[in-house]
Short mmCIF file of C-alpha atoms and ligand atoms in Angstrom, two decimals:
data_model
loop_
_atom_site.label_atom_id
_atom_site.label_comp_id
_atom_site.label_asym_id
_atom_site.label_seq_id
_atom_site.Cartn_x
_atom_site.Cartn_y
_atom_site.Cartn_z
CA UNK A 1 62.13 53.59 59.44
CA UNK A 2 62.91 50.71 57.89
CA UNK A 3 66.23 48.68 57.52
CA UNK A 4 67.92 45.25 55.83
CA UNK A 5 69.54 42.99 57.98
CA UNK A 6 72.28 41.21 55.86
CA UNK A 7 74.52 38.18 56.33
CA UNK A 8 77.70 37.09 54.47
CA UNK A 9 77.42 34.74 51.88
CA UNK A 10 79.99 32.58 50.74
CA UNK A 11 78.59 31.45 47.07
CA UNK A 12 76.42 33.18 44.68
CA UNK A 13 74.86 31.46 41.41
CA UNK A 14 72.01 32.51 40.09
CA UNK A 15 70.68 34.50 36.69
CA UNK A 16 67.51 37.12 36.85
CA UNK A 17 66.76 40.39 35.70
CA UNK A 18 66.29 43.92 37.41
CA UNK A 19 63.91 46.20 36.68
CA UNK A 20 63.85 49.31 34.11
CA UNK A 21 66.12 51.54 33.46
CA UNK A 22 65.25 54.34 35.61
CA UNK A 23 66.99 57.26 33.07
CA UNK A 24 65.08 55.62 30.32
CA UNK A 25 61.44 55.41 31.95
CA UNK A 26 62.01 58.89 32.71
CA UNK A 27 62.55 60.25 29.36
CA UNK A 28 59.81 57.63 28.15
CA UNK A 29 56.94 59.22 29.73
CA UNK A 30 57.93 63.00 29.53
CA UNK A 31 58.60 62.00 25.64
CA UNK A 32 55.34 60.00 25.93
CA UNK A 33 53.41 62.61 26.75
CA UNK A 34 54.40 65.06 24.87
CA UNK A 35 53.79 63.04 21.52
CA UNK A 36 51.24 62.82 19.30
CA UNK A 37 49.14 59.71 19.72
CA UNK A 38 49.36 56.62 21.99
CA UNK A 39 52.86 55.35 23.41
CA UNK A 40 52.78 51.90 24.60
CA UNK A 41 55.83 51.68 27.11
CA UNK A 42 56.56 47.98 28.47
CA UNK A 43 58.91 47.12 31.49
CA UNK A 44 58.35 50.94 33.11
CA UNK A 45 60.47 51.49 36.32
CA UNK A 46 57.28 51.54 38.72
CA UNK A 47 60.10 53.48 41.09
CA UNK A 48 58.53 56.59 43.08
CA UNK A 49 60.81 59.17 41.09
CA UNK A 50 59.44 57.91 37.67
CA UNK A 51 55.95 57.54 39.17
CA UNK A 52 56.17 61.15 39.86
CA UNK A 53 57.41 61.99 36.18
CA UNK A 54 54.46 59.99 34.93
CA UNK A 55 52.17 61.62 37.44
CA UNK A 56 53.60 64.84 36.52
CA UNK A 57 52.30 64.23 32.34
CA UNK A 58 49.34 63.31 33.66
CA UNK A 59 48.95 66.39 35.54
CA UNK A 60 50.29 68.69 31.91
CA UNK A 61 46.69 66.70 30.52
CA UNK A 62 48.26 63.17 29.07
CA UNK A 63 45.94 60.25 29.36
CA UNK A 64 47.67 57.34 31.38
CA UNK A 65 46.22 53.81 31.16
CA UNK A 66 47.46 51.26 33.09
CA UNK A 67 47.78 48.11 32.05
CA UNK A 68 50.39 45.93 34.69
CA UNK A 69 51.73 46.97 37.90
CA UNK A 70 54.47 45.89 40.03
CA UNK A 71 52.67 44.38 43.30
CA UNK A 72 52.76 47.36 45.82
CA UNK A 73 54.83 49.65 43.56
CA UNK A 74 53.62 51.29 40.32
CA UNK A 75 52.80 50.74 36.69
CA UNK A 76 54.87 48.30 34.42
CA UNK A 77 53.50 48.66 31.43
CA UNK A 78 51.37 51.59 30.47
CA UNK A 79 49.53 53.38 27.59
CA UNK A 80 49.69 56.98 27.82
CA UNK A 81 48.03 59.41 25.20
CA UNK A 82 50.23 62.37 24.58
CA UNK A 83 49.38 66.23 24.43
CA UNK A 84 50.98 66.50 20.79
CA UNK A 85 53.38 69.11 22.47
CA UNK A 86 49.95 71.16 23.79
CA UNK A 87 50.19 71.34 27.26
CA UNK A 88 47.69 72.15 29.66
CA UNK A 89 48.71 73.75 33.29
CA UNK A 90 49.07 71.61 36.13
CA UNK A 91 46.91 72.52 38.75
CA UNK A 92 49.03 72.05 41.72
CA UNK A 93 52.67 72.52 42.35
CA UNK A 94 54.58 69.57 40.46
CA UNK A 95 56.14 66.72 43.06
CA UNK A 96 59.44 65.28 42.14
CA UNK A 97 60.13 63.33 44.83
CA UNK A 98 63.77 62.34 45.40
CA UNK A 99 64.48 63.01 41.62
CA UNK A 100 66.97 65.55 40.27
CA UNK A 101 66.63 63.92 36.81
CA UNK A 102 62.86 64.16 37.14
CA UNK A 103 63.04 67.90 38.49
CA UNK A 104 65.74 68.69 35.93
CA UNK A 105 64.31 67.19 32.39
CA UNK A 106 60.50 68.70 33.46
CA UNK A 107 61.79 72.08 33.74
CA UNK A 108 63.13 71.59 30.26
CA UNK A 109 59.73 71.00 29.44
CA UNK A 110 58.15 74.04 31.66
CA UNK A 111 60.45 76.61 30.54
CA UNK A 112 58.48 77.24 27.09
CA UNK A 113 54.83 77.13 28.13
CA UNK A 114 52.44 79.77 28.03
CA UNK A 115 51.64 79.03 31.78
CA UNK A 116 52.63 79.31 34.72
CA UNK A 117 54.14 76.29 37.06
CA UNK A 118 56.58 74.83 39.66
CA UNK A 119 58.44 71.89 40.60
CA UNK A 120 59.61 70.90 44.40
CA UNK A 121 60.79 67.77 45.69
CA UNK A 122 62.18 66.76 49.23
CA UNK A 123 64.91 67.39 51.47
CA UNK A 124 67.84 66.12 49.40
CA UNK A 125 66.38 67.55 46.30
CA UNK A 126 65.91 70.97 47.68
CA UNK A 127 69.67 71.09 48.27
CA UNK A 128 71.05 70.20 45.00
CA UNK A 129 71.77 72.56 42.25
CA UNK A 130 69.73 73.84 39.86
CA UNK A 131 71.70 76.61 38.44
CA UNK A 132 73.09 74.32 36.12
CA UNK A 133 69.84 74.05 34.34
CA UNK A 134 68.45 77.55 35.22
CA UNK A 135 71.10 79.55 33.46
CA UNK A 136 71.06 77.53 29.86
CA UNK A 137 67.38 77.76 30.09
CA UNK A 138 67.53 81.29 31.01
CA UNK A 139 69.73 81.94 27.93
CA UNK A 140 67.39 80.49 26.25
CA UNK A 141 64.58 83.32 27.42
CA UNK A 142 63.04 80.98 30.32
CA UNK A 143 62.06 82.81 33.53
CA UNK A 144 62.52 81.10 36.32
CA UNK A 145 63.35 81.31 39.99
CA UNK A 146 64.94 79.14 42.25
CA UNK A 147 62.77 79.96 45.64
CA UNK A 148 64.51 77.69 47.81
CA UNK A 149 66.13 78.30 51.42
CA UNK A 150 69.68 77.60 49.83
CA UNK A 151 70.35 79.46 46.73
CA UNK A 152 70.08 78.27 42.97
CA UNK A 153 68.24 75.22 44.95
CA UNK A 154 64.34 74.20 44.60
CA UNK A 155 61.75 74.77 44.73
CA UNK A 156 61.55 76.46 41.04
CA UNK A 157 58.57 78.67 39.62
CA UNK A 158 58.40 78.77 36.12
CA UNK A 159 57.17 81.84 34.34
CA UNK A 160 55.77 81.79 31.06
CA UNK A 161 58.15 82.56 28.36
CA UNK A 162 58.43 81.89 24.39
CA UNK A 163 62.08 80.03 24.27
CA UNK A 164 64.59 81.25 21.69
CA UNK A 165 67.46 78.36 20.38
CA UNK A 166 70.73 78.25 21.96
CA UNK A 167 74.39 76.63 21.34
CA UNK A 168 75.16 75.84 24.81
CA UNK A 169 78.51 74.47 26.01
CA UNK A 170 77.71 72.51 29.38
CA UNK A 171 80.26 73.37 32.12
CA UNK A 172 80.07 69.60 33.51
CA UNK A 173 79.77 66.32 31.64
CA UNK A 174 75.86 65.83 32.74
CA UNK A 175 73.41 64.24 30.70
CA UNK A 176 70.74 65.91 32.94
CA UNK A 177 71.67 69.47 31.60
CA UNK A 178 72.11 68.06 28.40
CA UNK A 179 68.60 66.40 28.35
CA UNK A 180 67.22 69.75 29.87
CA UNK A 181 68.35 71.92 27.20
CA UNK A 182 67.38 69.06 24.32
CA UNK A 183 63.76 69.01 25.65
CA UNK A 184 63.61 72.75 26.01
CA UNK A 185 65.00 73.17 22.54
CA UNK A 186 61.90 71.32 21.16
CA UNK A 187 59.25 74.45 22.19
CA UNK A 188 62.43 76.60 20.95
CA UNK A 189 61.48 77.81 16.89
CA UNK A 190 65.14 76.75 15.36
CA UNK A 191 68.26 75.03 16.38
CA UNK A 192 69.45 73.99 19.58
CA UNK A 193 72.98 72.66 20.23
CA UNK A 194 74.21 71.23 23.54
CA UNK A 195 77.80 70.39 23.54
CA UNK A 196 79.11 68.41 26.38
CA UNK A 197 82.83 68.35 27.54
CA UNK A 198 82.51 64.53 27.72
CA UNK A 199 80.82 61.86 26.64
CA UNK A 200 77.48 61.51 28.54
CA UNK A 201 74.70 58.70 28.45
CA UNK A 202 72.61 59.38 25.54
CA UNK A 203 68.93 58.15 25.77
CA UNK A 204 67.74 61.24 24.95
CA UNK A 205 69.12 61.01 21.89
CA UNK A 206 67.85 57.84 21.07
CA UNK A 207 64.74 58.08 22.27
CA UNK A 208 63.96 61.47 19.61
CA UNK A 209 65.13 58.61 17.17
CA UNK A 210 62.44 56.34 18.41
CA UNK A 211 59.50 58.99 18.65
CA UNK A 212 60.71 60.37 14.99
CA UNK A 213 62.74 63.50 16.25
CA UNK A 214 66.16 63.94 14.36
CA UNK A 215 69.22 64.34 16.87
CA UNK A 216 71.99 65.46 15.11
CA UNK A 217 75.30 64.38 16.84
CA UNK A 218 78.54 65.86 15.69
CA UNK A 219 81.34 64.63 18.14
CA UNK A 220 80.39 66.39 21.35
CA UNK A 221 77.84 68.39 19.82
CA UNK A 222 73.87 67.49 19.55
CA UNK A 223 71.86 69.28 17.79
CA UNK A 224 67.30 69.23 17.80
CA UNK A 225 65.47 71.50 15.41
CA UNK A 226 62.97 73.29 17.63
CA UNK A 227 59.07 72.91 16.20
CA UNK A 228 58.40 69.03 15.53
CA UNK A 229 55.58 67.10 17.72
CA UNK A 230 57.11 63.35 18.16
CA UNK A 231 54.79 60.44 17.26
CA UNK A 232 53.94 58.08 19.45
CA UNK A 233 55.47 54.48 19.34
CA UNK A 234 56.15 51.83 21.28
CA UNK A 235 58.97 50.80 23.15
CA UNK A 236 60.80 48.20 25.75
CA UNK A 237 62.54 49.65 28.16
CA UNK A 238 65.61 47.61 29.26
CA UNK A 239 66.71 46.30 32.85
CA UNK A 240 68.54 49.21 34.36
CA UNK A 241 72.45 48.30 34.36
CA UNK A 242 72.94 50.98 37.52
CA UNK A 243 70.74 48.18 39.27
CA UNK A 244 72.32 45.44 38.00
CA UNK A 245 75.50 47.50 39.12
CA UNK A 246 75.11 45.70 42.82
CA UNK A 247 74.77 42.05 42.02
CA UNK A 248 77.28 42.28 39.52
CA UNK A 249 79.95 43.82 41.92
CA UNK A 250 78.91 40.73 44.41
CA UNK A 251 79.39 38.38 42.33
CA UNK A 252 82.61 39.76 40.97
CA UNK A 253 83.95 39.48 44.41
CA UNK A 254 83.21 36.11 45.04
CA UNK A 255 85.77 33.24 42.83
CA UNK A 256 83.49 30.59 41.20
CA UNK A 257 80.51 32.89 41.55
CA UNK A 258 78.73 33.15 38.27
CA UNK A 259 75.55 35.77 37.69
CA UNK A 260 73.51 36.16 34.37
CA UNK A 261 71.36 39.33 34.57
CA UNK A 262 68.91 39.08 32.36
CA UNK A 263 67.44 41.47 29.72
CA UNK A 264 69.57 44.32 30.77
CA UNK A 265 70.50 47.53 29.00
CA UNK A 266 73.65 47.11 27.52
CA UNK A 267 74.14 50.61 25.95
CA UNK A 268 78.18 51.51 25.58
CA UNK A 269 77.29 55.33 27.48
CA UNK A 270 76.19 53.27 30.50
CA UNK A 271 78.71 49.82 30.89
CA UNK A 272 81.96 51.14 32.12
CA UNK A 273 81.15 49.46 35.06
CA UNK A 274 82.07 46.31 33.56
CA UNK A 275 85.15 47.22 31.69
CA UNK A 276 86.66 48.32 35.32
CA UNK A 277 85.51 44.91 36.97
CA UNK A 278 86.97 43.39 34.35
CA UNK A 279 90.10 45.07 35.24
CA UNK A 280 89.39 43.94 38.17
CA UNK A 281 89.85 40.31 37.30
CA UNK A 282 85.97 38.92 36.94
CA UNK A 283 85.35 37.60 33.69
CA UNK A 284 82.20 39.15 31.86
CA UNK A 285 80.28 38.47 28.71
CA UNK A 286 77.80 40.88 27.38
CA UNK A 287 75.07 38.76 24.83
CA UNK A 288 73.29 41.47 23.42
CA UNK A 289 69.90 40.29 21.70
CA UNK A 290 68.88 43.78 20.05
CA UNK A 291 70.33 46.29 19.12
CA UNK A 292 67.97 49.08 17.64
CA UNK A 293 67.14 52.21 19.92
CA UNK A 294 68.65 50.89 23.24
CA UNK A 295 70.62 47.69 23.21
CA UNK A 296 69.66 44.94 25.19
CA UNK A 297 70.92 41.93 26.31
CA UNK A 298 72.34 39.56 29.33
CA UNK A 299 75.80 40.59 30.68
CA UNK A 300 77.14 37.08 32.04
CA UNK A 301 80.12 37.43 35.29
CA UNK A 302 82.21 35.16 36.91
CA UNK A 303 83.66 36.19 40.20
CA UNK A 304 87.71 36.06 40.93
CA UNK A 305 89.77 37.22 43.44
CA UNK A 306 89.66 41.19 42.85
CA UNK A 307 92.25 43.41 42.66
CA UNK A 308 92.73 47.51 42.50
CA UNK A 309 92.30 49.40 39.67
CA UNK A 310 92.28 53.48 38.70
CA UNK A 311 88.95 54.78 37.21
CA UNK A 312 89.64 56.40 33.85
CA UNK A 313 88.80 60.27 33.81
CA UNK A 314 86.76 59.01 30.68
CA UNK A 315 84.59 56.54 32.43
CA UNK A 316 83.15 59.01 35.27
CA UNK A 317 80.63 60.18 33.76
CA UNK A 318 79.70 56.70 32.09
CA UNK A 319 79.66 54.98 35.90
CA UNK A 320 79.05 58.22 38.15
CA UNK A 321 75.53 56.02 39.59
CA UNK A 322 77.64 52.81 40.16
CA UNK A 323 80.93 54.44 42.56
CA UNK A 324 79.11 53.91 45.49
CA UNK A 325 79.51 49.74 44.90
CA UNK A 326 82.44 50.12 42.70
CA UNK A 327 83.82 51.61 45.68
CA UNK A 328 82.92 48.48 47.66
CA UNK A 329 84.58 45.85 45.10
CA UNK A 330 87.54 47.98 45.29
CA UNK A 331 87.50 47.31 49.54
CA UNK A 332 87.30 43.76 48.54
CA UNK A 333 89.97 43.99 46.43
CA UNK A 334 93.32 43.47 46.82
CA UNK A 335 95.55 46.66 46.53
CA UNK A 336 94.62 50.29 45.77
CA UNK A 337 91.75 51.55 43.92
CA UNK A 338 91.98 55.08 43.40
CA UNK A 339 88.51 57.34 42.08
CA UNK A 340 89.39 60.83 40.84
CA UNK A 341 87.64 63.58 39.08
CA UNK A 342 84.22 62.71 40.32
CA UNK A 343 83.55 65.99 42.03
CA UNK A 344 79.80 65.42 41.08
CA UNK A 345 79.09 62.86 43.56
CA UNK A 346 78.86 65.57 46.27
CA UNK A 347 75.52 66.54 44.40
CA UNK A 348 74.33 63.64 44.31
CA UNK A 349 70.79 62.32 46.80
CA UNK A 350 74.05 62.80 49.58
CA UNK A 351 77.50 63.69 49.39
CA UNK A 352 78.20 60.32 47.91
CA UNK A 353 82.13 60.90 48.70
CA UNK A 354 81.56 61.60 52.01
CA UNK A 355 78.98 58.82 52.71
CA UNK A 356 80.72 56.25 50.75
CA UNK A 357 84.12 56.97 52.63
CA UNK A 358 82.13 57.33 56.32
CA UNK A 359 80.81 53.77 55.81
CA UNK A 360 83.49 52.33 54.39
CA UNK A 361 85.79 53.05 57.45
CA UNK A 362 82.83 52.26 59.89
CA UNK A 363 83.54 48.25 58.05
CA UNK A 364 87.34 48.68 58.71
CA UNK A 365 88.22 49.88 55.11
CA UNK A 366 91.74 52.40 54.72
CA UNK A 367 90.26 54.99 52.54
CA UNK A 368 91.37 58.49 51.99
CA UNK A 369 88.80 61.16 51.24
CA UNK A 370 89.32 63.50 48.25
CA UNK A 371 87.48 66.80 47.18
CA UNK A 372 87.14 64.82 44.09
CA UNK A 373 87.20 61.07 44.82
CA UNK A 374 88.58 59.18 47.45
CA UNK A 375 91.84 56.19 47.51
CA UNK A 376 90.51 53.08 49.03
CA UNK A 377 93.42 50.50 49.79
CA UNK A 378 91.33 47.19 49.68
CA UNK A 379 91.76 43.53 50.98
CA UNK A 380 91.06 43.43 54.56
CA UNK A 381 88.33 41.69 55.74
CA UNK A 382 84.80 44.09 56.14
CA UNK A 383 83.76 44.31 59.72
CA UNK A 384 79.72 43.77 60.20
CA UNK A 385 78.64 47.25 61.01
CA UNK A 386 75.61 49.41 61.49
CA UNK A 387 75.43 51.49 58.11
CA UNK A 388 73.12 55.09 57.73
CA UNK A 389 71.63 55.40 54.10
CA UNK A 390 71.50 58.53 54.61
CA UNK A 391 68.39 58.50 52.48
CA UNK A 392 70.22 57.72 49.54
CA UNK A 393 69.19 54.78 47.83
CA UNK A 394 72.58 53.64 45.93
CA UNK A 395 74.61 53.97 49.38
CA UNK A 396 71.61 51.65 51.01
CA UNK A 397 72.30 49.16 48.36
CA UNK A 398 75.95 49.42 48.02
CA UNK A 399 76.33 48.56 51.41
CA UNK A 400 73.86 45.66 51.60
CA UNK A 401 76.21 44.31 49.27
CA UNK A 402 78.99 44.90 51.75
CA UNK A 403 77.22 43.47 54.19
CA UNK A 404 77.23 40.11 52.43
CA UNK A 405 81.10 39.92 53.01
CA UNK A 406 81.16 41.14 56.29
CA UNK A 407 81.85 39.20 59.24
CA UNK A 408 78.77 39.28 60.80
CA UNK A 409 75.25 40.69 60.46
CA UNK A 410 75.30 44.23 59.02
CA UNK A 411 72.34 46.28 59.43
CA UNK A 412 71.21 49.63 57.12
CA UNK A 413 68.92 51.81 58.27
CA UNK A 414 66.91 54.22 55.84
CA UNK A 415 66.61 52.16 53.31
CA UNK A 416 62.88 52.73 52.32
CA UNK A 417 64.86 55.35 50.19
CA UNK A 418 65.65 52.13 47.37
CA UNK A 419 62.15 52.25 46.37
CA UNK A 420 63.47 55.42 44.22
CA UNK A 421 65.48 53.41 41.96
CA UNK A 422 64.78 49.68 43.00
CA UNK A 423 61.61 47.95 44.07
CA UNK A 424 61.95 44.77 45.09
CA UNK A 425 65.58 44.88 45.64
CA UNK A 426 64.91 43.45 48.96
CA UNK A 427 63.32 40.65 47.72
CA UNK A 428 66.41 39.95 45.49
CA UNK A 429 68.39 40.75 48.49
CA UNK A 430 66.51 37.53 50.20
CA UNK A 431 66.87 35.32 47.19
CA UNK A 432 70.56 35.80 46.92
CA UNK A 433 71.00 35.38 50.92
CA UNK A 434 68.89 32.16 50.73
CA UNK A 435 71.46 30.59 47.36
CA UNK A 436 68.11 30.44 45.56
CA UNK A 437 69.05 29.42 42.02
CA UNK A 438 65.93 28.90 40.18
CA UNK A 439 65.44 32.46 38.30
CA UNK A 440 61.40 32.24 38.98
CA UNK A 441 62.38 32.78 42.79
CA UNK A 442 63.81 36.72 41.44
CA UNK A 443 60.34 37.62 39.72
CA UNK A 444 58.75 40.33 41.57
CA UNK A 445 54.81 39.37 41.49
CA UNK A 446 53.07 41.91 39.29
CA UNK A 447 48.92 42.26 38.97
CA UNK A 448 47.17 43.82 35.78
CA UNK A 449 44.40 46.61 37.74
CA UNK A 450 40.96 45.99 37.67
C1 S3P B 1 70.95 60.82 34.84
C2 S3P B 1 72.20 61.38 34.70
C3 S3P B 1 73.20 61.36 35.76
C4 S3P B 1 72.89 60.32 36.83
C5 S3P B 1 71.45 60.32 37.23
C6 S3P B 1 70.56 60.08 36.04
C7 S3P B 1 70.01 60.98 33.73
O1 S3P B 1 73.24 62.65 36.36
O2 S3P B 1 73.70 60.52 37.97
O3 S3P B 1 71.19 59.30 38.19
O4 S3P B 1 68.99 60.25 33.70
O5 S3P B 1 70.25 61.83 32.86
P1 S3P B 1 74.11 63.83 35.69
O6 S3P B 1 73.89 63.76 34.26
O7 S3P B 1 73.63 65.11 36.27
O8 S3P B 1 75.51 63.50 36.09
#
C-alpha cells in the first residue's frame, strides 16, 4: 500500500495549475458520447473514476481517440465520436470504480435504453446510496434493482424501460441526483423538471448549453425537453477548484505565503471555499480570463494568521468536496470553527465526519463530532501523526496538508486512493516540500500515444 511521508514547511510561494475538473470531465464524456459528431475535450481529468466514465462510452459504442496522456495516468485530451443518443449494449458489467458521480449520472443514462445493463464499483461505492437516484428514475418508469449486500446499495441492473418525464423535487441539495434525472430526462419524450432545495453546482446545465441542449432554469427549478441529440463541440475543461482546495488552504495558513493556481475553474456554484478563507483572514483574488460555459481563471492567495469561522447553511452544498481541508485550516486557526448541516459527508468515499474528526484528534486537535458536522476549536500546534486514508482520496490529501504544519514527519497510508481525483498530487506534494518556485517544476510530464 502506498503512503506520503510529509514534513512541515515554514514558507510556501509558488503559482501552478491542477488538473481538470473532475465533475466536469465526467459530464464531458457521458455528454460526449452521447452527441452527434466529434467532441474534442482538452485538459480531461486522466483520474481512474473519469477513465472509467470514458471507458464506460466506449463500451455504449463511442469512438475514443486519444490524442495526449498524462505520463502513467490517462488521456488529456481526447476526441471521442458520439452515438447521436443510439446506444449500443455494453457487453460486460459497467466498472465505476470509486465513483458515485460516475455510477450515479450513467444510470441516468441506462435507465431509458432498450437493453439491458449494470453498473458496480468497489467497496466504498457498494455502500453508498443509491436510492436517491433509483426512486426519481423509477418515477420516471426505469426498472432497476439495487442487488447489493446492503440495501438500496450497488451493484444496480438496469432493465429496459421507455422513460416517461417527471417534475421531481430532490430530497437533498445534490447535484448528482439532479444530473441523474437531467440526463435521464433526455431519452424521456417531454419535460423534465428537477427542483433542488438548494443551490447545487451546475455543469450540467452548462454543459447542455455548450452541446446545444436548452436548460431552462427558473430559481430552483431546471427544466430539459426530452427528445434532442446534442452536437458535438469542443471544449476546455478547467483546473478542478476541489483540487486546488488543498494548496489553497496551505497557503492560507501560512502569513507571507502567496499561491497563484493557475487556469482554474472559477464557477460561483463551486468557490465558497474561498469566500470562507477569506473569512478566515487570507487575502484572495480571483482573475477570471473567460467567462463563457465554465469560467476560468487564476484565484491568487496570500496566507495570514487564520482564525475561526461558521460555514453558512448556504455554502454546504457549494464546498461539501473541500470540508475535509477546510476542516484542517480551521485546526490551524485560531478560535472555533463550527461545520453544521453537512449530514452528506457520511456518504461520502468514508464517513468524512467521522474520518475527518478521528484524524484530527490523532494530531492533537479539540474537535467535537456532530451527526451533522463537527466544532473544531483551532490554534494548537498539530502533532506529526500516523494518518489512515481510509481509502478516501480527499482525507489522504487533506491531511498531507496537515502534515506540512505538524511537528514532525507525518505519514498517510492508503493514499494510492488520490489517483481518483488527483494524479500527480504527489509530485506537487514534492515541489511544495522542496520551496520549488519556478511553475515548470509543477507540470506533470504528459506523452501524445503512438
Ligand atoms: C458531484 C457532486 C457532489 C460532490 C461529488 C461530485 C458531481 O455530490 O460531492 O464529488 O459531480 O455532481 P452530491 O451532489 O451528491 O452532493
Amino acid at each position: 500500500m502506498s503512503q506520503l511521508q510529509v514534513r512541515p514547511i515554514r514558507t510556501l510561494d509558488a503559482a501552478f495549475g491542477v488538473p481538470g475538473d473532475k465533475s466536469i470531465s465526467h459530464r464531458a464524456a457521458i455528454l460526449g458520447g452521447l452527441a452527434k459528431g466529434t467532441t474534442t475535450i482538452r485538459n480531461f481529468l486522466p483520474s481512474e473514476d473519469c477513465v472509467n466514465t470514458l471507458n464506460t462510452m466506449r463500451a455504449l459504442g463511442a469512438g475514443v481517440e486519444i490524442l495526449r496522456e498524462l505520463d502513467g495516468h490517462g488521456p488529456l485530451d481526447l476526441r471521442i465520436e458520439g452515438r447521436a443518443m443510439k446506444l449500443q449494449p455494453p457487453a460486460e458489467p459497467v466498472d465505476c470504480g470509486n465513483s458515485g458521480t460516475g455510477m450515479r449520472l450513467l444510470a441516468g443514462v441506462l435507465a431509458g435504453q432498450p437493453f439491458e445493463s449494470s453498473l458496480f464499483g468497489d467497496a466504498s461505492l457498494s455502500s453508498r446510496p443509491m436510492g436517491r437516484i433509483t426512486t426519481p428514475l423509477g418515477k420516471m418508469g426505469a426498472r432497476i434493482e439495487t442487488r447489493g449486500e446492503k440495501p438500496g446499495c450497488a451493484p444496480l441492473h438496469i432493465h429496459p424501460a421507455t422513460l416517461r418525464p417527471v417534475s421531481y423535487t430532490l430530497p437533498v441539495a445534490s447535484a448528482q441526483v439532479k444530473s441523474t434525472v437531467l440526463l435521464a430526462g433526455l431519452f424521456a419524450d417531454g419535460r423534465t423538471t428537477a427542483i433542488q432545495p438548494a443551490e447545487t453546482r451546475d455543469h450540467t446545465e452548462r454543459l447542455f448549453e455548450t452541446f446545444g441542449i436548452p436548460a431552462v432554469r427558473d430559481g430552483h427549478a431546471i427544466h430539459i425537453d426530452g427528445g434532442r441529440v446534442p452536437a458535438a463541440c469542443d471544449l476546455t475543461v478547467p483546473g478542478d477548484i476541489s483540487s486546488a482546495a488543498f494548496w489553497l488552504v496551505a497557503a492560507a495558513a501560512i502569513p507571507g505565503a502567496a499561491l497563484r493556481v493557475t487556469n482554474v475553474g472559477l464557477n460561483p456554484t463551486r468557490t465558497a471555499i474561498l469566500n470562507v478563507l477569506a473569512r478566515m483572514g487570507a487575502a484572495i483574488q480571483e482573475h477570471a480570463h473567460t467567462t463563457h460555459g465554465e469560467p476560468i481563471g487564476d484565484i491568487e492567495i496570500r496566507g495570514a494568521s487564520l482564525r475561526g469561522t461558521d460555514l453558512r447553511l448556504r455554502e454546504i452544498p457549494n464546498l461539501i468536496d473541500e470540508i475535509p481541508v477546510i476542516a484542517v485550516a480551521a485546526a490551524l486557526a485560531t478560535g472555533t470553527t463550527t461545520i453544521r448541516n453537512a449530514a452528506e459527508l457520511r456518504v461520502k468515499e468514508t464517513d468524512r465526519i467521522s474520518t475527518v474528526v478521528e484524524n484530527l484528534r490523532l494530531m492533537g486537535t479539540d474537535v467535537t463530532e456532530f451527526n451533522d458536522g463537527m466544532e473544531i476549536r483551532g490554534g494548537a500546534p498539530l502533532r506529526a501523526a500516523a494518518i489512515d486514508s481510509h481509502g478516501d482520496h480527499r482525507i489522504a490529501m487533506a491531511f498531507a496538508i496537515a502534515g506540512l504544519f505538524a511537528d514532525g514527519e507525518t505519514t498517510v497510508t492508503g493514499t494510492d486512493c488520490i489517483h481518483t481525483s488527483y494524479p500527480g498530487f504527489a509530485a506537487h506534494l514534492a515541489a511544495v516540500q522542496n520551496h520549488l518556485t519556478d511553475p515548470a517544476a509543477y507540470q506533470l510530464p504528459t506523452r501524445t500515444p503512438a
